[in-house]
Coordinates of N, CA, C and O in Angstrom, one line a residue:
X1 N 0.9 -1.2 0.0 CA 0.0 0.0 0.0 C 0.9 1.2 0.0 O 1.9 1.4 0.8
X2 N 0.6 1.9 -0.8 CA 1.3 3.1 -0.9 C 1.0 4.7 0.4 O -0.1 5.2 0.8
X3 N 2.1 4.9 0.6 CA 1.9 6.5 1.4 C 2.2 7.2 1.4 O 3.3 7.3 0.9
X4 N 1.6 8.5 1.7 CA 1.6 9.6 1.5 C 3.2 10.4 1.1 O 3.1 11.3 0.2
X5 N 4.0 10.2 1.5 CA 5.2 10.2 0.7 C 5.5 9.8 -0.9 O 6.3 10.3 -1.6
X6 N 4.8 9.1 -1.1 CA 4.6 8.1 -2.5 C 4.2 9.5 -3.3 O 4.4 9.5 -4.5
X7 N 3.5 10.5 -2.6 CA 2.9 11.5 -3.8 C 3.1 12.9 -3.6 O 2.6 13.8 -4.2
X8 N 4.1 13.0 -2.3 CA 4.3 14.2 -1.7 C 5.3 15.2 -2.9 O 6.2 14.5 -3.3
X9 N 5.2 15.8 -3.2 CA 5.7 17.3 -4.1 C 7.1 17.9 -3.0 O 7.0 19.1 -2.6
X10 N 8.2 17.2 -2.7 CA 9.1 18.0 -2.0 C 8.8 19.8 -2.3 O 8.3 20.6 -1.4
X11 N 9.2 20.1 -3.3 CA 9.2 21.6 -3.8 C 7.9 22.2 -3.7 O 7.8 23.4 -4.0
X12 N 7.0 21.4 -3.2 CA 5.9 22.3 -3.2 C 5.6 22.9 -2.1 O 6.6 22.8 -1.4
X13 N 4.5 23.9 -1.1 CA 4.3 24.5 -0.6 C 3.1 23.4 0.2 O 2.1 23.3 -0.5
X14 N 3.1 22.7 1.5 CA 2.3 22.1 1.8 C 1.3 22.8 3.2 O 1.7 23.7 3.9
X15 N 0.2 22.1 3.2 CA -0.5 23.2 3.9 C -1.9 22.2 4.5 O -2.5 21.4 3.8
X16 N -2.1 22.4 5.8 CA -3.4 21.7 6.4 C -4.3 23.0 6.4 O -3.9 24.1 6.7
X17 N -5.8 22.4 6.0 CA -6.6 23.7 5.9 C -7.9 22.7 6.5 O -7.8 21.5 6.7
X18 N -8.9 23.3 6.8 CA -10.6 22.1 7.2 C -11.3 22.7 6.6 O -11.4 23.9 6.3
X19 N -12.3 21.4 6.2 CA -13.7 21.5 5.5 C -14.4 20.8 6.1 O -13.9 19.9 6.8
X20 N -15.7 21.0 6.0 CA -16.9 20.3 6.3 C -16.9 19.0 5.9 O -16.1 18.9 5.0
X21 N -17.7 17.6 6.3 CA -17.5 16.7 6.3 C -18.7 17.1 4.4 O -18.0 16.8 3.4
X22 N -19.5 17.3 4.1 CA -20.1 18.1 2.7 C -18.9 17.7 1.3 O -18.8 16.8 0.6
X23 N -18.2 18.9 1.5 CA -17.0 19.2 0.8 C -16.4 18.2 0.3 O -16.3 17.8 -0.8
X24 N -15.6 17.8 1.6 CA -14.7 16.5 1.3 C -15.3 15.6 1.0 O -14.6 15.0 0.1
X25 N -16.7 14.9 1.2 CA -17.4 14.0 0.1 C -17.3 14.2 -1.2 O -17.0 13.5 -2.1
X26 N -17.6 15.3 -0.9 CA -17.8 16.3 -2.9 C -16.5 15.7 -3.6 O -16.6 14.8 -4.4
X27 N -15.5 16.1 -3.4 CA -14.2 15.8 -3.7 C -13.7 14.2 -3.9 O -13.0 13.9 -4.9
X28 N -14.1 13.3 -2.9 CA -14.0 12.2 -2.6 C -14.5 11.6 -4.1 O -13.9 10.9 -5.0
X29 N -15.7 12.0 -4.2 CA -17.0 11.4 -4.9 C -16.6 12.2 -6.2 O -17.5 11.9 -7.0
X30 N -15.8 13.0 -6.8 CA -15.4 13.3 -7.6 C -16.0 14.7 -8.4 O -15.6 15.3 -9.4
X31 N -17.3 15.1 -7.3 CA -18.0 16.3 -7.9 C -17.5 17.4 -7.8 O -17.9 18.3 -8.5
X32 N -16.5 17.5 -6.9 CA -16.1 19.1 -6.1 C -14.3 18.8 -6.9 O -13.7 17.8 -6.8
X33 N -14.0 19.6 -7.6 CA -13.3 20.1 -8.4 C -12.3 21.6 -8.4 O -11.2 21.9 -8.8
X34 N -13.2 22.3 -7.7 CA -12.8 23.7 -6.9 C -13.2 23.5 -6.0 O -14.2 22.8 -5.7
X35 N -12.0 24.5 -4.7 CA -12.7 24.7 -3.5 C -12.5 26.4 -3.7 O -11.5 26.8 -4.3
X36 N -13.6 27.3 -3.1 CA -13.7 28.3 -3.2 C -13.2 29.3 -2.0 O -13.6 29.1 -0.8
X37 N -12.3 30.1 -2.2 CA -12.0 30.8 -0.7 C -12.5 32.1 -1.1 O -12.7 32.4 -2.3
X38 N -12.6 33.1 0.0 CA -12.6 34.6 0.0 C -10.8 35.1 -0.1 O -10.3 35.9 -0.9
X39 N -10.2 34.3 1.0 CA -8.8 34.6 0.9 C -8.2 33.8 1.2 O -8.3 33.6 2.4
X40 N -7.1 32.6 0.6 CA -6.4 31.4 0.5 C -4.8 31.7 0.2 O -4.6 32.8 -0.4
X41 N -4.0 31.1 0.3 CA -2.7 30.9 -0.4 C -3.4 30.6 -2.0 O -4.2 29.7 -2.3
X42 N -2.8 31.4 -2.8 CA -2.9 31.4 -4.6 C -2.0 30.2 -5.2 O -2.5 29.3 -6.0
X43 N -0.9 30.2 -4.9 CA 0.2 29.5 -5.5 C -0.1 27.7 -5.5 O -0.9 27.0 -4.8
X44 N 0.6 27.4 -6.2 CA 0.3 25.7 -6.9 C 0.8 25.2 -4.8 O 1.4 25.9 -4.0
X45 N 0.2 24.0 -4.5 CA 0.1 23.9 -2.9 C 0.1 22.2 -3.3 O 0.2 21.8 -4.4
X46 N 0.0 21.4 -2.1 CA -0.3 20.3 -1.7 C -1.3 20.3 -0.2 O -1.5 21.5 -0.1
X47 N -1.7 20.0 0.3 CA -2.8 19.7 1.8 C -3.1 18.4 2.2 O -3.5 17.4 1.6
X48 N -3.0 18.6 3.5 CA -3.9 17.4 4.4 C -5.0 18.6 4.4 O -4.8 19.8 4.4
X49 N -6.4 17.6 4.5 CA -7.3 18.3 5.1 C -7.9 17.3 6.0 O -8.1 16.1 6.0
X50 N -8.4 18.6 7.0 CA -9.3 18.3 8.2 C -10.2 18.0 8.4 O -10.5 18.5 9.4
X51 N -11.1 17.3 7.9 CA -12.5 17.5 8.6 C -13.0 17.4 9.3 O -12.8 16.4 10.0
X52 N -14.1 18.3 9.7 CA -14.4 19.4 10.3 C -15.6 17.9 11.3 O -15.6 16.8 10.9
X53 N -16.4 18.2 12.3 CA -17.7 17.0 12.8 C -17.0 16.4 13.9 O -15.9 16.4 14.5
X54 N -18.2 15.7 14.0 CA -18.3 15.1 15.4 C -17.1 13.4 15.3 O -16.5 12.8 16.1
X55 N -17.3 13.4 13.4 CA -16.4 11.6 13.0 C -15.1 12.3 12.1 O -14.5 11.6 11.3
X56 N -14.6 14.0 12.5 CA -14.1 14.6 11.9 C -12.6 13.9 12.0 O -12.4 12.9 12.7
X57 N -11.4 14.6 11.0 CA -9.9 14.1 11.1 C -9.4 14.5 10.3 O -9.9 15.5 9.8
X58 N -8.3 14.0 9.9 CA -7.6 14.2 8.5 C -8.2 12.8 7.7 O -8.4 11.7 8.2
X59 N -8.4 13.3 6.4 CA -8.9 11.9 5.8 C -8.4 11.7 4.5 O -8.4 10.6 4.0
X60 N -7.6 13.2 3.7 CA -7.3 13.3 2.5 C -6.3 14.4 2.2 O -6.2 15.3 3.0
X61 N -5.7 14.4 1.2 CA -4.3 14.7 1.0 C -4.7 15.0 -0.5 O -5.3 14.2 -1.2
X62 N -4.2 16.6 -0.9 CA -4.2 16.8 -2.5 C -3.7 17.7 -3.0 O -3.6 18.7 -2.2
X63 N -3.3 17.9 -4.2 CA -2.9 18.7 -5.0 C -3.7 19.9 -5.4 O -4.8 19.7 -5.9
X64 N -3.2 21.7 -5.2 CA -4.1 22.3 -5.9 C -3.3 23.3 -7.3 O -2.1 23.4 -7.0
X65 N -3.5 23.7 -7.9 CA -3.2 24.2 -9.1 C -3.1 26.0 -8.0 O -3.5 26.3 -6.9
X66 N -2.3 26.6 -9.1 CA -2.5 27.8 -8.9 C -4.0 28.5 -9.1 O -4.7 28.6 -10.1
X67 N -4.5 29.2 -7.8 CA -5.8 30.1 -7.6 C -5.8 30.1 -8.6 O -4.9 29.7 -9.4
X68 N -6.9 30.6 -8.9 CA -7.7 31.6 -10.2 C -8.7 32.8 -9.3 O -9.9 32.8 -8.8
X69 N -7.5 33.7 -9.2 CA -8.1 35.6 -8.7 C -8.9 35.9 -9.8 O -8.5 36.4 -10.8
X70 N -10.2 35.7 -9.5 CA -11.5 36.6 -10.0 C -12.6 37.3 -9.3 O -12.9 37.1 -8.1
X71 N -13.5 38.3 -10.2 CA -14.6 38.2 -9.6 C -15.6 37.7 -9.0 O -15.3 36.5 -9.1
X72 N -16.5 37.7 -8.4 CA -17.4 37.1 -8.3 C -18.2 36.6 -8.8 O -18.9 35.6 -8.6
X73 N -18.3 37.8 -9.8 CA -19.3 37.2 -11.7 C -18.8 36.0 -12.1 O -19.4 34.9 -12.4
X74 N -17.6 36.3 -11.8 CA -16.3 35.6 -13.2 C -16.6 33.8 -12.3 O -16.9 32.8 -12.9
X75 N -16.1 34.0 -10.7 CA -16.5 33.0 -10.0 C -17.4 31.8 -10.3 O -17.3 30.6 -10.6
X76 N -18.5 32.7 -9.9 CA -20.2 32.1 -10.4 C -19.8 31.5 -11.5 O -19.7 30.2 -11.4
X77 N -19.6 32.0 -12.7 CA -19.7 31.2 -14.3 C -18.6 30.1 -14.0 O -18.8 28.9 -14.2
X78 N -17.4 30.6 -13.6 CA -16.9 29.2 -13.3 C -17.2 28.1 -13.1 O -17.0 27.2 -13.8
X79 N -17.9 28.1 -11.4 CA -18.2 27.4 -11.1 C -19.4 26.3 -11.6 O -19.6 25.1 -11.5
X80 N -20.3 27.5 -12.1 CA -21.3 26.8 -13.3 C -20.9 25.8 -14.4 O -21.3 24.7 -14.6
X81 N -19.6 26.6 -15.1 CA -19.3 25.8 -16.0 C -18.3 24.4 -15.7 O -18.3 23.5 -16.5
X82 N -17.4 24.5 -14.5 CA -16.5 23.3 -14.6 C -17.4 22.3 -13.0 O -16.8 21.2 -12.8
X83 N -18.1 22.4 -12.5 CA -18.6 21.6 -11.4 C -20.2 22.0 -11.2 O -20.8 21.7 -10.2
X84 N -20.5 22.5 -11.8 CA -22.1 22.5 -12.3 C -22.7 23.1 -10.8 O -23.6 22.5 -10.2
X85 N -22.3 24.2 -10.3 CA -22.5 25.0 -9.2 C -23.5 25.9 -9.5 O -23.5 26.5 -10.7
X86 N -24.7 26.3 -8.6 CA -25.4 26.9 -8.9 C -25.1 28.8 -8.8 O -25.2 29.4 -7.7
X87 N -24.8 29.3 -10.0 CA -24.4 30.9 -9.8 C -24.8 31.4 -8.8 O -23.9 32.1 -8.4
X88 N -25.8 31.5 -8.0 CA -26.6 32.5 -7.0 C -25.8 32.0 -5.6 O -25.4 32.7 -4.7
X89 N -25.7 30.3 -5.7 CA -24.6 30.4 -4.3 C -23.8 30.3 -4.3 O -23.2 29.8 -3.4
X90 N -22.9 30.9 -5.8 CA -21.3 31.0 -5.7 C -21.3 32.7 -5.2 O -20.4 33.2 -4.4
X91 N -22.6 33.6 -6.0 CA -22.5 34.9 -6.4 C -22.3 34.9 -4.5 O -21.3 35.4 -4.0
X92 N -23.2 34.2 -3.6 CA -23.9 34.4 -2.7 C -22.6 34.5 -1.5 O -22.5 35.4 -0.6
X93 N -21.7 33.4 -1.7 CA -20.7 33.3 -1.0 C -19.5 34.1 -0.9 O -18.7 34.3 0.1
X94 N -19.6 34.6 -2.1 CA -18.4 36.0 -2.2 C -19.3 37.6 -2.2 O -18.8 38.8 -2.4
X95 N -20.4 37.2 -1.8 CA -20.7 38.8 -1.5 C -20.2 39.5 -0.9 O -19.7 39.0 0.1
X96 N -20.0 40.9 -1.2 CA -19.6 42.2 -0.6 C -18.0 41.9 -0.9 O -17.3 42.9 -0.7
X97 N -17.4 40.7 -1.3 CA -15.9 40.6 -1.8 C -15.7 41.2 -3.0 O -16.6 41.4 -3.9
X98 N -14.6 41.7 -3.1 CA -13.8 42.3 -4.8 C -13.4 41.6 -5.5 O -13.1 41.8 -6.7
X99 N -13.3 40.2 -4.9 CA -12.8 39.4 -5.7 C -12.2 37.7 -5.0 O -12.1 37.6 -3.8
X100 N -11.9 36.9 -5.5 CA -12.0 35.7 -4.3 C -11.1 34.7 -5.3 O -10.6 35.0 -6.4
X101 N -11.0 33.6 -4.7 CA -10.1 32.5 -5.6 C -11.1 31.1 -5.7 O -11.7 30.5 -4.8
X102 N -11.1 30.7 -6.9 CA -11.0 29.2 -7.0 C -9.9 28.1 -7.5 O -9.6 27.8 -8.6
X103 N -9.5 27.6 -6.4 CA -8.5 26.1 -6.4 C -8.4 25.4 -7.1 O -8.5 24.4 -6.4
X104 N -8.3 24.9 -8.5 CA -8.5 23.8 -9.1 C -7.3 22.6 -8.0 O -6.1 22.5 -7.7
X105 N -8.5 21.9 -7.8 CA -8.1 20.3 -7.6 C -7.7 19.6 -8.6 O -8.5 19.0 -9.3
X106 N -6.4 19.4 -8.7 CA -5.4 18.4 -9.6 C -5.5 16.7 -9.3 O -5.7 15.8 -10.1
X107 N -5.4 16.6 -8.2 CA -5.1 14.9 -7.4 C -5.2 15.0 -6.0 O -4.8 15.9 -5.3
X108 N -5.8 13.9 -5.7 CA -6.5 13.7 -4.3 C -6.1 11.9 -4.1 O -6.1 11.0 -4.9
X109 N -6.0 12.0 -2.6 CA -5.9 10.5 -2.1 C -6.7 10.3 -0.9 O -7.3 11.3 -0.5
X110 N -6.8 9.4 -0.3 CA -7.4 9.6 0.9 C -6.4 8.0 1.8 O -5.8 7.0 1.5
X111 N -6.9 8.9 3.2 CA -6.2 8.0 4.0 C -6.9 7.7 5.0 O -7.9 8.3 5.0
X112 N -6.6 6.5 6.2 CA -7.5 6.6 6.9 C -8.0 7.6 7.8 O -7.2 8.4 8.2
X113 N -9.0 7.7 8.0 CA -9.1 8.9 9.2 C -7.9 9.0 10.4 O -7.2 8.1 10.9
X114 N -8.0 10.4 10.6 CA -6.8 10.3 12.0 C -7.9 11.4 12.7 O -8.5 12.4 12.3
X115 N -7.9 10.9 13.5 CA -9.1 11.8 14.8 C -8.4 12.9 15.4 O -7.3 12.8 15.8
X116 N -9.0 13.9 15.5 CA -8.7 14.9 16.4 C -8.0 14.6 17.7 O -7.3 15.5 18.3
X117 N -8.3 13.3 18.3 CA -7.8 12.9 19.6 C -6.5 12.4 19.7 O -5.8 12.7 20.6
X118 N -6.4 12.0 19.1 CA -5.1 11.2 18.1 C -4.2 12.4 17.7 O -3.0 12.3 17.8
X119 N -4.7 13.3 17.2 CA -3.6 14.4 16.4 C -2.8 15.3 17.7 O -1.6 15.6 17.8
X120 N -3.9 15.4 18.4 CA -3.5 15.9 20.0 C -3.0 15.5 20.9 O -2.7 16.2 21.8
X121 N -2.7 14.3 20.7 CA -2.1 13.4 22.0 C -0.6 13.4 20.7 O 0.4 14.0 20.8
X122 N -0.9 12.7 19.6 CA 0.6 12.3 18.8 C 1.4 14.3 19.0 O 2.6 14.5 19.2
X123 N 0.6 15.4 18.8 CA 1.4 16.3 18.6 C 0.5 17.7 19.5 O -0.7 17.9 19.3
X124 N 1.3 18.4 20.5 CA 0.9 19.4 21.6 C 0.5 20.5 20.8 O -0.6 20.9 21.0
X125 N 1.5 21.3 19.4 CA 0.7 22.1 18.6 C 0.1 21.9 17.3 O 0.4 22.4 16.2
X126 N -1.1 20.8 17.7 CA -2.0 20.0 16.5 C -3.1 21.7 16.6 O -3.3 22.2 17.7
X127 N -3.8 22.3 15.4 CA -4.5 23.1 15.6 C -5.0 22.4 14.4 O -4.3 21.8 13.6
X128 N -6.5 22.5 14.2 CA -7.5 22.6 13.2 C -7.5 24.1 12.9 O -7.8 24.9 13.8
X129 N -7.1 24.5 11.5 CA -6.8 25.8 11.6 C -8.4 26.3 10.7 O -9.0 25.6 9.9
X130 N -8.7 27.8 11.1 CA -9.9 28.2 10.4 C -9.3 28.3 9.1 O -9.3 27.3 8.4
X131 N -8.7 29.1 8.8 CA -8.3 29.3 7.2 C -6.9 28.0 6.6 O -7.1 27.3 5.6
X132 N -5.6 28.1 7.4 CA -4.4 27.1 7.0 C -3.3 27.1 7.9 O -3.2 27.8 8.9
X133 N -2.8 26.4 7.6 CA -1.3 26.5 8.3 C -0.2 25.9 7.6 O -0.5 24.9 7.0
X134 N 0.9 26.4 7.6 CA 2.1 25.6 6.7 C 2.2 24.7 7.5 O 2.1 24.9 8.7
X135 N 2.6 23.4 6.8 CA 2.6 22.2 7.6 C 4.5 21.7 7.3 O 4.9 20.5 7.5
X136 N 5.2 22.8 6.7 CA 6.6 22.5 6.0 C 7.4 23.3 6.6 O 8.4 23.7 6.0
X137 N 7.2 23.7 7.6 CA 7.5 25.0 8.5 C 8.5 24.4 9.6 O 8.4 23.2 9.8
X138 N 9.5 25.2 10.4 CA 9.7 24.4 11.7 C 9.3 24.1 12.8 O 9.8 23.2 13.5
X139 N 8.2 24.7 13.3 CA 7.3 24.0 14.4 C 6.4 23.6 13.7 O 5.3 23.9 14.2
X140 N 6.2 22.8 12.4 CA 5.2 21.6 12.2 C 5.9 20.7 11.4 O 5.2 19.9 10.9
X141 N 7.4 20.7 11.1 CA 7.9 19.5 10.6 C 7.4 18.1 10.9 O 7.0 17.3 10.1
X142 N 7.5 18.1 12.6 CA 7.1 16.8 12.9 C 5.8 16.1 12.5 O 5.5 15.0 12.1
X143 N 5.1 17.1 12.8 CA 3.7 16.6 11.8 C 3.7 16.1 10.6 O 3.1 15.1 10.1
X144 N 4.3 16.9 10.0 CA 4.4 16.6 8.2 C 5.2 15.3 8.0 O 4.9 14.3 7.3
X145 N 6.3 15.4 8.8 CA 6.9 14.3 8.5 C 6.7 12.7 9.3 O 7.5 11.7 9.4
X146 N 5.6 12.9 9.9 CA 4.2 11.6 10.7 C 3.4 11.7 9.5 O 3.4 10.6 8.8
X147 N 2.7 12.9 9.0 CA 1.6 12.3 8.0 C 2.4 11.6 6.6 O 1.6 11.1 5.9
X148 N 3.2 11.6 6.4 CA 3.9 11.4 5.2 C 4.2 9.9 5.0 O 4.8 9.4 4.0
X149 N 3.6 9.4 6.3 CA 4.3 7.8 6.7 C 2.9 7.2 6.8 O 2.7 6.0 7.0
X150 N 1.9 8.0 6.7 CA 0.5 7.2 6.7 C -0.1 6.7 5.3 O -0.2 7.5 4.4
X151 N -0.4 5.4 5.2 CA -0.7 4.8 4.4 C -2.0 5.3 3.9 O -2.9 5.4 4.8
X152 N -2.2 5.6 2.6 CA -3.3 5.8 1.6 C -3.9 5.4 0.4 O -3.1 4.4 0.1
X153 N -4.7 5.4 -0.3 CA -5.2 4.7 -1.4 C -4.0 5.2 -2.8 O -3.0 5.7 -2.5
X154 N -4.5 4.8 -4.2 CA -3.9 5.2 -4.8 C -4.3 7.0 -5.3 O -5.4 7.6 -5.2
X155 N -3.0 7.7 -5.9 CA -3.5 8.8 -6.0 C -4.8 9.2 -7.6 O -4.6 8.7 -8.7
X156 N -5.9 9.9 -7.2 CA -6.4 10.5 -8.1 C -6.3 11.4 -9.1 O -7.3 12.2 -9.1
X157 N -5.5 11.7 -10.1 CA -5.7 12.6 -10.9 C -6.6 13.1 -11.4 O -7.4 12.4 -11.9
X158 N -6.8 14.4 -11.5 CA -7.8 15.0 -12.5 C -7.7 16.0 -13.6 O -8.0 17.1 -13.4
X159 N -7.3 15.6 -14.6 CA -7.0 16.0 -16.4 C -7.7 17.6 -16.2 O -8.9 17.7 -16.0
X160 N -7.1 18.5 -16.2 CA -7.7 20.1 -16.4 C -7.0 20.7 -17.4 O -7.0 22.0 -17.4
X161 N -6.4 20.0 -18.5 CA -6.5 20.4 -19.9 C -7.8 20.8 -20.7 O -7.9 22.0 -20.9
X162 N -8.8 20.0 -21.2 CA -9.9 20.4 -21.3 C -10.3 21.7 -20.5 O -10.4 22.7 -21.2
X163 N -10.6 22.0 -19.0 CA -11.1 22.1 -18.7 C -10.7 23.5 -18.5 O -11.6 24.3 -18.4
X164 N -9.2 24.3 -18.6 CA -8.7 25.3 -18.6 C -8.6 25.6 -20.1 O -7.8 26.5 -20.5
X165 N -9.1 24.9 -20.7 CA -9.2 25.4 -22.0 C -10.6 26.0 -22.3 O -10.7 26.9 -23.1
X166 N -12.0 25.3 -21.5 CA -13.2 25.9 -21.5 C -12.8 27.3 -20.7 O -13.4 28.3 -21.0
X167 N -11.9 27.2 -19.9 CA -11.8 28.5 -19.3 C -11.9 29.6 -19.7 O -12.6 30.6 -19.7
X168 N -10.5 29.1 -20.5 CA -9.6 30.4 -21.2 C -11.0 30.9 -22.3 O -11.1 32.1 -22.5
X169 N -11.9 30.0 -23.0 CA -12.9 30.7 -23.6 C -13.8 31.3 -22.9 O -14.2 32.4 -23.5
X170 N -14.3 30.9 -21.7 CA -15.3 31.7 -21.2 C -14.9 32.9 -20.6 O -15.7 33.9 -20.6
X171 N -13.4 33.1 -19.9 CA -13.1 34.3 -19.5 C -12.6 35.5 -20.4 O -12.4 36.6 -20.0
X172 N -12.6 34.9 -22.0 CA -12.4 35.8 -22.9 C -13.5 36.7 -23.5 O -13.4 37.7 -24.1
X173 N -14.8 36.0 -22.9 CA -16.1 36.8 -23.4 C -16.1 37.8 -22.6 O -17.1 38.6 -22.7

């Protein structure tokens, strides 16, 4: 069985962020494609995420592409066009924003859950962070280099040739 090491990006920029137990299904299940922030790290990333609940943890590990800084117009149609999002609750979620990002999701794996209880007892500055935390840093090496030894499924790719190619036409209109 392969682990998380097996797909880790040395050179990349790695980062634990939490989502709702919702989301990470979405993703899991192959529908969720973007994650949407008001304000995120932009740059190409790697992540463990958290999820968020009462059967919450770390459950999955993925790749994101460089942001896409747009409007909220621009957002909405996005999201319409590459994950079949309804415009009024993309418009809805970036209200009163100038502008916000969407993440393309590259590759995703999943691992077993690791519990909140578990993350706290293995490490004293374990935080579920609201927005992120570098996890490649020196007071969180030890973490990164524990999750990196946990066994996971095989990794998911997701082809966004096509799909930044519908882009590049719709943002040209």
């Amino acid at each position: 069985m392969p682990t998380i090491k097996d797909y880790y990006l040395p050179k990349r920029p790695t980062l634990l962020f939490s989502l709702h137990p919702e989301p990470t299904q979405a993703i899991i299940n192959g529908t969720k494609i973007l994650e949407y922030r008001r304000r995120f790290f932009a740059r190409p990333f790697q992540a463990f995420v958290y999820t968020t609940g009462a059967n919450g943890g770390i459950q999955l590990f993925l790749h994101c592409d460089q942001g896409l800084q747009l409007v909220p117009e621009q957002l909405a149609l996005v999201g319409a066009l590459l994950q079949h999002d309804a415009p009024t609750t993309t418009a809805a979620y970036f209200e009163g924003a100038k502008a916000g990002l969407a993440l393309p999701i590259t590759a995703f794996t999943t691992l077993p859950n690791i519990p909140l209880a578990q993350l706290r007892r293995q490490f004293e500055n374990f935080v579920t962070p609201r927005s992120y935390v570098f996890l490649d840093q020196p007071d969180r090496q030890a973490q990164l280099d524990w999750l990196l030894t946990q066994p996971c499924e095989s990794l998911t790719i997701l082809d966004w040739r096509k799909r930044y190619a519908a882009l590049a036409t719709l943002l040209q209109k």
